[in-house]
């Protein structure tokens, strides 16, 4: 057995950290959301939950989070969380189940706890065909060792109920290396689904390959689902990636918040170097938003509503806090026109691009950039 299969490396810590950060936001919201009755969480390649070095794997992280949130929200919520842990190796799920019982991590009032030892292909088909329950939401974590089992069509199938979010880990570095020479058939099939033939084998770096895959997924699912990536660097020039898929702008926004909270500078990914900077430097990290600022200014060359600006921000994989900062800067240099729809005098710094307005589709104002030669 390979060492990496016993001890997750640092990059695995980041994988579960992002999973945790995102799920925390997602579950907290669903616990109190109107109309939501059940949240089905699937970890389809769950592993054993606890490693010999004491590190916790995804199912343990998921369950602890659910338990904490369930008991915090209990007074105001009736939502049940059903946990579904699958690994085709039954020894792993036995170990996991023993650990969960020993640590008293689950109580039946929280929802059901199910273990499966199915092949991913079989279980995934069962999930797609499962009877749709009103008010049910699904979160699916897919963390295989390789990529052989994975197909974009399958992910699309999982997302098709429009109430499902998928987080997928891919060993993109191995795929990138193979993409360059002697592409195995499984990878060839995978790439054929997402990348035009002329682009295959053309990536200039591992990171470029990750972004090409992201854009390939994005094009394939365009108009139906949002896609983003998060890069995890293991060694110099060794890049792995998490891909996130959702049908909901709001889910997408929460994912962006999670990834920008790990990489405050670029919202792109994590590398061991960042941690050194965090440890040894007291310099504040600022988001690099220059490119986005340029795009936003172009977008605002015509009047745009607060709702349109929110969508533009999220679709450009940025946060509303970035947009507010940029708009304030433009406003301070007197290059911003804000017209409130109720004809009231605009309040400085009020742009109404938060989720409350977006949720209710309330058009509060129209905003335009007008260069007065001062920016
Ligand atoms: C990368 S590990 C999962 C690690 C886990 N997410 C964690 O955080 O600890 C992949 C797991 O998938 C299981 N596995 C591999 N192929 C599978 C398949 N086709 N169907 C189901 N499980 C599979 C392996 O036994 C292994 O435990």
Tab-separated table of C-alpha atoms and ligand atoms in Angstrom:
chain	number	residue	atom	x	y	z
A	1	UNK	CA	0.000	0.000	0.000
A	2	UNK	CA	1.281	3.414	-0.894
A	3	UNK	CA	2.206	5.722	1.965
A	4	UNK	CA	-0.255	8.335	0.739
A	5	UNK	CA	-3.020	5.800	1.237
A	6	UNK	CA	-2.194	5.493	4.927
A	7	UNK	CA	-1.184	9.028	5.842
A	8	UNK	CA	-2.901	11.858	4.112
A	9	UNK	CA	-0.340	14.498	3.225
A	10	UNK	CA	-0.768	18.148	3.811
A	11	UNK	CA	-2.638	18.526	0.557
A	12	UNK	CA	-5.268	16.124	1.882
A	13	UNK	CA	-5.676	18.344	4.927
A	14	UNK	CA	-6.540	21.194	2.602
A	15	UNK	CA	-8.959	19.029	0.682
A	16	UNK	CA	-10.958	18.324	3.822
A	17	UNK	CA	-10.519	21.900	5.048
A	18	UNK	CA	-12.275	23.260	1.980
A	19	UNK	CA	-14.914	20.536	2.270
A	20	UNK	CA	-15.492	21.602	5.874
A	21	UNK	CA	-15.559	25.338	5.154
A	22	UNK	CA	-18.059	24.913	2.364
A	23	UNK	CA	-20.277	22.379	4.141
A	24	UNK	CA	-20.382	24.547	7.230
A	25	UNK	CA	-21.900	27.387	5.233
A	26	UNK	CA	-24.192	25.106	3.249
A	27	UNK	CA	-25.549	23.122	6.201
A	28	UNK	CA	-25.989	26.167	8.417
A	29	UNK	CA	-28.169	27.727	5.742
A	30	UNK	CA	-30.169	24.598	5.009
A	31	UNK	CA	-30.767	23.951	8.711
A	32	UNK	CA	-32.809	27.152	8.841
A	33	UNK	CA	-34.088	27.372	5.248
A	34	UNK	CA	-37.829	27.417	4.620
A	35	UNK	CA	-39.157	24.337	2.851
A	36	UNK	CA	-36.081	22.171	3.427
A	37	UNK	CA	-36.935	18.936	5.243
A	38	UNK	CA	-33.963	16.669	4.634
A	39	UNK	CA	-30.345	17.003	3.619
A	40	UNK	CA	-28.790	13.873	2.149
A	41	UNK	CA	-25.012	13.942	2.424
A	42	UNK	CA	-23.084	11.345	0.422
A	43	UNK	CA	-19.389	10.596	0.736
A	44	UNK	CA	-19.033	8.118	-2.121
A	45	UNK	CA	-15.348	7.199	-1.560
A	46	UNK	CA	-15.348	7.700	2.197
A	47	UNK	CA	-12.288	5.734	3.351
A	48	UNK	CA	-11.842	4.757	6.990
A	49	UNK	CA	-12.443	8.106	8.653
A	50	UNK	CA	-9.415	8.085	10.930
A	51	UNK	CA	-5.790	7.459	9.981
A	52	UNK	CA	-2.990	5.914	11.976
A	53	UNK	CA	-1.454	9.377	12.456
A	54	UNK	CA	-4.717	10.505	14.075
A	55	UNK	CA	-5.818	12.684	11.164
A	56	UNK	CA	-9.473	12.698	10.369
A	57	UNK	CA	-10.839	11.940	6.937
A	58	UNK	CA	-13.889	13.289	5.182
A	59	UNK	CA	-16.695	11.205	6.767
A	60	UNK	CA	-15.615	12.129	10.288
A	61	UNK	CA	-15.295	15.796	9.360
A	62	UNK	CA	-18.743	15.713	7.752
A	63	UNK	CA	-20.440	13.978	10.649
A	64	UNK	CA	-18.909	16.187	13.325
A	65	UNK	CA	-20.047	19.259	11.440
A	66	UNK	CA	-23.561	17.930	11.051
A	67	UNK	CA	-23.786	17.028	14.716
A	68	UNK	CA	-22.619	20.478	15.828
A	69	UNK	CA	-24.964	22.331	13.504
A	70	UNK	CA	-27.919	20.048	14.190
A	71	UNK	CA	-27.750	20.603	17.943
A	72	UNK	CA	-27.198	24.332	17.561
A	73	UNK	CA	-30.139	24.773	15.187
A	74	UNK	CA	-32.426	22.197	16.814
A	75	UNK	CA	-34.711	24.659	18.600
A	76	UNK	CA	-35.524	26.475	15.368
A	77	UNK	CA	-35.289	23.686	12.838
A	78	UNK	CA	-36.822	20.342	11.908
A	79	UNK	CA	-34.316	19.509	9.193
A	80	UNK	CA	-32.878	15.985	9.274
A	81	UNK	CA	-29.418	15.159	7.968
A	82	UNK	CA	-28.998	11.715	6.443
A	83	UNK	CA	-25.382	10.630	6.129
A	84	UNK	CA	-24.474	8.073	3.499
A	85	UNK	CA	-20.927	6.755	3.634
A	86	UNK	CA	-19.702	4.451	0.906
A	87	UNK	CA	-16.458	2.615	0.281
A	88	UNK	CA	-16.230	-0.600	-1.721
A	89	UNK	CA	-13.783	-1.875	0.864
A	90	UNK	CA	-15.906	-3.061	3.792
A	91	UNK	CA	-12.941	-3.079	6.195
A	92	UNK	CA	-12.823	0.688	5.847
A	93	UNK	CA	-16.484	1.272	6.616
A	94	UNK	CA	-16.298	-1.119	9.583
A	95	UNK	CA	-13.403	0.889	10.969
A	96	UNK	CA	-15.329	4.089	10.324
A	97	UNK	CA	-18.505	2.826	11.950
A	98	UNK	CA	-16.567	1.650	15.040
A	99	UNK	CA	-14.943	5.049	15.360
A	100	UNK	CA	-18.260	6.874	15.017
A	101	UNK	CA	-19.885	4.655	17.676
A	102	UNK	CA	-16.929	4.880	20.008
A	103	UNK	CA	-16.856	8.685	19.786
A	104	UNK	CA	-20.670	8.913	19.995
A	105	UNK	CA	-20.786	11.089	16.929
A	106	UNK	CA	-24.265	10.200	15.800
A	107	UNK	CA	-27.735	10.182	17.366
A	108	UNK	CA	-30.733	8.933	15.409
A	109	UNK	CA	-32.691	12.164	15.954
A	110	UNK	CA	-30.127	13.916	13.689
A	111	UNK	CA	-31.184	11.746	10.712
A	112	UNK	CA	-30.129	8.367	9.388
A	113	UNK	CA	-26.579	7.028	9.204
A	114	UNK	CA	-26.006	4.561	6.385
A	115	UNK	CA	-22.943	2.631	5.299
A	116	UNK	CA	-22.594	1.108	1.849
A	117	UNK	CA	-19.955	-1.069	0.241
A	118	UNK	CA	-20.939	-0.537	-3.331
A	119	UNK	CA	-18.914	0.282	-6.356
A	120	UNK	CA	-19.220	3.976	-7.089
A	121	UNK	CA	-20.773	3.316	-10.505
A	122	UNK	CA	-23.615	1.321	-8.993
A	123	UNK	CA	-24.350	3.649	-6.103
A	124	UNK	CA	-24.184	6.719	-8.307
A	125	UNK	CA	-26.861	5.216	-10.602
A	126	UNK	CA	-29.034	4.458	-7.574
A	127	UNK	CA	-28.743	8.061	-6.391
A	128	UNK	CA	-29.729	9.411	-9.800
A	129	UNK	CA	-32.752	7.102	-9.949
A	130	UNK	CA	-33.785	7.634	-6.306
A	131	UNK	CA	-37.294	8.836	-5.694
A	132	UNK	CA	-37.280	12.623	-5.355
A	133	UNK	CA	-38.453	13.756	-1.947
A	134	UNK	CA	-40.006	17.207	-1.656
A	135	UNK	CA	-37.813	19.537	0.373
A	136	UNK	CA	-34.750	17.282	0.082
A	137	UNK	CA	-31.318	18.644	-0.803
A	138	UNK	CA	-28.223	16.646	-1.611
A	139	UNK	CA	-24.514	17.177	-1.189
A	140	UNK	CA	-22.174	14.631	-2.773
A	141	UNK	CA	-18.442	14.370	-2.106
A	142	UNK	CA	-16.453	12.350	-4.636
A	143	UNK	CA	-12.884	11.629	-3.628
A	144	UNK	CA	-11.453	8.732	-5.637
A	145	UNK	CA	-7.743	7.836	-5.778
A	146	UNK	CA	-7.813	8.184	-9.538
A	147	UNK	CA	-10.073	9.454	-12.272
A	148	UNK	CA	-11.027	6.222	-14.036
A	149	UNK	CA	-14.488	6.091	-12.518
A	150	UNK	CA	-15.327	9.690	-13.194
A	151	UNK	CA	-17.280	11.047	-16.122
A	152	UNK	CA	-18.830	14.438	-16.696
A	153	UNK	CA	-22.033	12.802	-17.898
A	154	UNK	CA	-22.315	11.110	-14.499
A	155	UNK	CA	-21.823	14.390	-12.665
A	156	UNK	CA	-24.473	15.953	-14.868
A	157	UNK	CA	-26.799	13.067	-13.986
A	158	UNK	CA	-26.226	13.663	-10.276
A	159	UNK	CA	-26.958	17.371	-10.668
A	160	UNK	CA	-30.060	16.855	-12.765
A	161	UNK	CA	-32.580	17.220	-9.913
A	162	UNK	CA	-31.285	20.812	-9.492
A	163	UNK	CA	-31.092	20.261	-5.744
A	164	UNK	CA	-27.685	18.666	-5.637
A	165	UNK	CA	-24.199	20.030	-5.142
A	166	UNK	CA	-21.106	18.017	-5.982
A	167	UNK	CA	-17.540	18.434	-4.757
A	168	UNK	CA	-15.076	16.356	-6.782
A	169	UNK	CA	-11.386	15.822	-6.105
A	170	UNK	CA	-9.269	14.978	-9.140
A	171	UNK	CA	-5.597	13.985	-9.254
A	172	UNK	CA	-5.123	16.470	-12.071
A	173	UNK	CA	-1.339	16.232	-11.963
A	174	UNK	CA	-1.372	12.597	-13.070
A	175	UNK	CA	-3.955	13.410	-15.699
A	176	UNK	CA	-1.907	16.326	-16.993
A	177	UNK	CA	1.215	14.186	-17.228
A	178	UNK	CA	-0.652	11.463	-19.113
A	179	UNK	CA	-2.371	14.008	-21.276
A	180	UNK	CA	1.043	14.915	-22.632
A	181	UNK	CA	2.096	11.403	-23.578
A	182	UNK	CA	0.599	7.936	-23.936
A	183	UNK	CA	-2.890	8.974	-22.884
A	184	UNK	CA	-4.618	5.892	-21.415
A	185	UNK	CA	-8.071	5.112	-22.781
A	186	UNK	CA	-9.897	6.055	-19.555
A	187	UNK	CA	-8.323	9.511	-19.616
A	188	UNK	CA	-8.878	9.870	-23.323
A	189	UNK	CA	-12.602	9.176	-22.794
A	190	UNK	CA	-12.734	11.618	-19.898
A	191	UNK	CA	-11.030	14.385	-21.853
A	192	UNK	CA	-13.087	13.749	-24.977
A	193	UNK	CA	-16.153	14.641	-22.927
A	194	UNK	CA	-14.824	17.984	-21.689
A	195	UNK	CA	-12.213	19.344	-24.076
A	196	UNK	CA	-12.345	19.974	-27.790
A	197	UNK	CA	-9.895	17.613	-29.512
A	198	UNK	CA	-7.638	20.416	-30.667
A	199	UNK	CA	-7.109	21.528	-27.056
A	200	UNK	CA	-6.190	18.109	-25.689
A	201	UNK	CA	-2.493	17.798	-24.912
A	202	UNK	CA	-2.104	21.538	-25.357
A	203	UNK	CA	-2.078	22.693	-21.725
A	204	UNK	CA	0.993	24.764	-20.943
A	205	UNK	CA	1.169	23.782	-17.263
A	206	UNK	CA	-0.604	21.757	-14.591
A	207	UNK	CA	-2.521	24.853	-13.523
A	208	UNK	CA	-3.508	25.604	-17.106
A	209	UNK	CA	-4.775	22.023	-17.407
A	210	UNK	CA	-6.902	22.470	-14.242
A	211	UNK	CA	-8.432	25.667	-15.636
A	212	UNK	CA	-9.024	24.080	-19.045
A	213	UNK	CA	-10.888	21.259	-17.341
A	214	UNK	CA	-12.904	23.771	-15.305
A	215	UNK	CA	-13.848	25.692	-18.425
A	216	UNK	CA	-14.615	22.444	-20.247
A	217	UNK	CA	-16.972	21.400	-17.432
A	218	UNK	CA	-18.413	24.924	-17.477
A	219	UNK	CA	-19.144	24.818	-21.216
A	220	UNK	CA	-20.647	21.369	-20.989
A	221	UNK	CA	-22.976	22.418	-18.167
A	222	UNK	CA	-23.533	26.001	-19.293
A	223	UNK	CA	-26.906	27.526	-18.560
A	224	UNK	CA	-27.718	24.727	-16.102
A	225	UNK	CA	-24.973	24.535	-13.517
A	226	UNK	CA	-22.097	26.588	-12.140
A	227	UNK	CA	-18.585	25.145	-11.908
A	228	UNK	CA	-15.439	26.249	-10.167
A	229	UNK	CA	-12.063	24.812	-9.250
A	230	UNK	CA	-9.746	25.057	-6.295
A	231	UNK	CA	-6.091	24.209	-6.817
A	232	UNK	CA	-4.142	22.338	-4.182
A	233	UNK	CA	-0.373	22.359	-4.611
A	234	UNK	CA	1.460	19.398	-3.171
A	235	UNK	CA	5.000	19.969	-4.351
A	236	UNK	CA	6.539	22.421	-6.757
A	237	UNK	CA	4.686	21.891	-10.022
A	238	UNK	CA	2.374	19.250	-8.588
A	239	UNK	CA	-1.191	20.395	-8.657
A	240	UNK	CA	-4.373	18.656	-7.625
A	241	UNK	CA	-7.827	20.146	-7.831
A	242	UNK	CA	-11.247	20.190	-6.276
A	243	UNK	CA	-14.128	20.934	-8.616
A	244	UNK	CA	-17.406	22.244	-7.318
A	245	UNK	CA	-20.708	21.955	-9.188
A	246	UNK	CA	-24.062	23.469	-8.293
A	247	UNK	CA	-27.299	24.594	-9.925
A	248	UNK	CA	-27.723	27.463	-7.473
A	249	UNK	CA	-26.105	30.838	-7.623
A	250	UNK	CA	-26.317	30.975	-3.850
A	251	UNK	CA	-24.509	27.638	-3.427
A	252	UNK	CA	-21.894	28.915	-5.835
A	253	UNK	CA	-21.473	32.111	-3.810
A	254	UNK	CA	-20.944	30.077	-0.645
A	255	UNK	CA	-18.281	27.988	-2.374
A	256	UNK	CA	-16.522	31.155	-3.540
A	257	UNK	CA	-16.590	32.480	0.020
A	258	UNK	CA	-15.063	29.233	1.278
A	259	UNK	CA	-12.238	29.255	-1.259
A	260	UNK	CA	-11.493	32.976	-0.879
A	261	UNK	CA	-11.263	32.420	2.858
A	262	UNK	CA	-8.386	29.976	2.246
A	263	UNK	CA	-6.737	32.017	-0.516
A	264	UNK	CA	-7.554	35.616	0.404
A	265	UNK	CA	-5.264	36.957	-2.266
A	266	UNK	CA	-6.460	35.216	-5.404
A	267	UNK	CA	-9.289	32.850	-4.488
A	268	UNK	CA	-7.543	30.302	-6.640
A	269	UNK	CA	-6.042	27.659	-4.456
A	270	UNK	CA	-3.614	26.705	-1.767
A	271	UNK	CA	0.088	25.943	-1.729
A	272	UNK	CA	2.435	25.175	1.174
A	273	UNK	CA	4.099	28.558	0.564
A	274	UNK	CA	0.944	30.403	1.614
A	275	UNK	CA	1.091	28.748	5.004
A	276	UNK	CA	4.697	29.902	5.527
A	277	UNK	CA	3.631	33.434	4.738
A	278	UNK	CA	0.818	33.094	7.252
A	279	UNK	CA	3.151	31.809	9.941
A	280	UNK	CA	6.081	34.134	9.552
A	281	UNK	CA	4.589	37.296	8.261
A	282	UNK	CA	2.272	39.812	9.789
A	283	UNK	CA	1.612	41.487	6.454
A	284	UNK	CA	-2.071	41.739	5.750
A	285	UNK	CA	-3.180	39.851	2.659
A	286	UNK	CA	-5.315	41.776	0.200
A	287	UNK	CA	-7.404	40.335	-2.600
A	288	UNK	CA	-5.842	40.971	-5.984
A	289	UNK	CA	-8.812	42.302	-7.869
A	290	UNK	CA	-7.235	44.417	-10.635
A	291	UNK	CA	-8.381	42.253	-13.521
A	292	UNK	CA	-11.858	41.950	-12.047
A	293	UNK	CA	-11.976	45.723	-11.529
A	294	UNK	CA	-11.240	46.260	-15.219
A	295	UNK	CA	-13.992	43.825	-16.210
A	296	UNK	CA	-16.440	45.388	-13.768
A	297	UNK	CA	-15.778	48.863	-15.106
A	298	UNK	CA	-16.401	47.635	-18.668
A	299	UNK	CA	-19.590	45.934	-17.490
A	300	UNK	CA	-20.731	49.187	-15.865
A	301	UNK	CA	-20.282	51.198	-19.046
A	302	UNK	CA	-24.049	50.907	-19.225
A	303	UNK	CA	-26.618	51.148	-16.438
A	304	UNK	CA	-26.808	47.865	-14.482
A	305	UNK	CA	-29.171	46.933	-11.707
A	306	UNK	CA	-27.966	45.820	-8.279
A	307	UNK	CA	-29.150	42.279	-9.164
A	308	UNK	CA	-27.169	42.239	-12.418
A	309	UNK	CA	-24.068	43.434	-10.580
A	310	UNK	CA	-24.439	40.671	-8.021
A	311	UNK	CA	-24.718	38.043	-10.779
A	312	UNK	CA	-21.766	39.505	-12.644
A	313	UNK	CA	-19.657	39.345	-9.483
A	314	UNK	CA	-20.426	35.721	-8.717
A	315	UNK	CA	-20.192	34.567	-12.318
A	316	UNK	CA	-16.724	36.141	-12.413
A	317	UNK	CA	-15.856	34.106	-9.335
A	318	UNK	CA	-15.510	37.085	-7.037
A	319	UNK	CA	-17.176	38.120	-3.805
A	320	UNK	CA	-19.639	40.948	-3.289
A	321	UNK	CA	-17.186	42.388	-0.744
A	322	UNK	CA	-14.700	42.860	-3.620
A	323	UNK	CA	-17.318	44.624	-5.720
A	324	UNK	CA	-18.394	46.881	-2.867
A	325	UNK	CA	-14.778	47.890	-2.299
A	326	UNK	CA	-14.268	48.697	-5.984
A	327	UNK	CA	-17.578	50.585	-6.244
A	328	UNK	CA	-16.707	52.630	-3.157
A	329	UNK	CA	-13.350	53.519	-4.681
A	330	UNK	CA	-15.009	54.620	-7.933
A	331	UNK	CA	-17.642	56.530	-5.991
A	332	UNK	CA	-14.971	58.343	-3.982
A	333	UNK	CA	-13.436	59.535	-7.223
A	334	UNK	CA	-16.838	60.743	-8.394
A	335	UNK	CA	-17.002	58.325	-11.320
A	336	UNK	CA	-20.092	56.439	-10.260
A	337	UNK	CA	-23.710	57.164	-11.025
A	338	UNK	CA	-26.233	55.505	-8.711
A	339	UNK	CA	-29.960	55.940	-9.394
A	340	UNK	CA	-32.269	54.520	-6.744
A	341	UNK	CA	-35.478	53.140	-8.251
A	342	UNK	CA	-37.623	54.829	-5.556
A	343	UNK	CA	-35.995	58.144	-6.571
A	344	UNK	CA	-34.559	58.613	-3.069
A	345	UNK	CA	-31.125	60.199	-2.706
A	346	UNK	CA	-28.496	57.440	-2.938
A	347	UNK	CA	-26.672	56.752	0.289
A	348	UNK	CA	-22.908	56.687	-0.073
A	349	UNK	CA	-21.598	53.106	-0.168
A	350	UNK	CA	-25.090	51.551	-0.489
A	351	UNK	CA	-25.231	49.317	-3.576
A	352	UNK	CA	-27.720	46.593	-2.514
A	353	UNK	CA	-25.825	43.691	-4.035
A	354	UNK	CA	-26.206	41.375	-1.024
A	355	UNK	CA	-28.182	38.156	-1.057
A	356	UNK	CA	-31.272	39.672	0.636
A	357	UNK	CA	-32.030	41.828	-2.394
A	358	UNK	CA	-31.016	39.127	-4.826
A	359	UNK	CA	-33.142	36.464	-3.146
A	360	UNK	CA	-36.246	38.609	-3.521
A	361	UNK	CA	-35.103	39.951	-6.913
A	362	UNK	CA	-35.554	43.484	-5.599
A	363	UNK	CA	-34.185	46.019	-8.046
A	364	UNK	CA	-33.185	48.854	-5.742
A	365	UNK	CA	-30.902	50.853	-7.991
A	366	UNK	CA	-29.117	51.160	-11.319
A	367	UNK	CA	-25.410	51.858	-11.378
A	368	UNK	CA	-23.126	53.136	-14.097
A	369	UNK	CA	-19.448	54.021	-14.404
A	370	UNK	CA	-18.792	57.402	-15.950
A	371	UNK	CA	-15.201	58.471	-16.285
A	372	UNK	CA	-14.773	62.052	-15.190
A	373	UNK	CA	-11.057	61.834	-15.742
A	374	UNK	CA	-10.336	61.265	-12.056
A	375	UNK	CA	-9.593	57.514	-11.913
B	1	LIG	C1	-8.842	8.886	-1.614
B	1	LIG	S1	-9.603	7.671	-0.629
B	1	LIG	C2	-10.840	8.566	0.219
B	1	LIG	C3	-10.332	9.409	1.337
B	1	LIG	C4	-11.397	10.064	2.166
B	1	LIG	N1	-12.227	10.963	1.384
B	1	LIG	C5	-10.761	10.845	3.303
B	1	LIG	O1	-10.868	12.074	3.385
B	1	LIG	O2	-10.176	10.193	4.160
B	1	LIG	C6	-10.529	6.739	-1.771
B	1	LIG	C7	-11.350	5.576	-1.177
B	1	LIG	O3	-12.188	5.092	-2.221
B	1	LIG	C8	-12.305	3.677	-2.138
B	1	LIG	N2	-12.618	3.251	-3.524
B	1	LIG	C9	-11.759	3.148	-4.572
B	1	LIG	N3	-12.434	2.825	-5.704
B	1	LIG	C10	-13.744	2.732	-5.371
B	1	LIG	C11	-14.923	2.455	-6.106
B	1	LIG	N4	-14.888	2.192	-7.415
B	1	LIG	N5	-16.108	2.478	-5.466
B	1	LIG	C12	-16.155	2.759	-4.134
B	1	LIG	N6	-15.070	3.018	-3.374
B	1	LIG	C13	-13.866	3.003	-3.975
B	1	LIG	C14	-10.971	3.213	-1.597
B	1	LIG	O4	-11.133	2.009	-0.847
B	1	LIG	C15	-10.548	4.399	-0.708
B	1	LIG	O5	-10.878	4.156	0.643
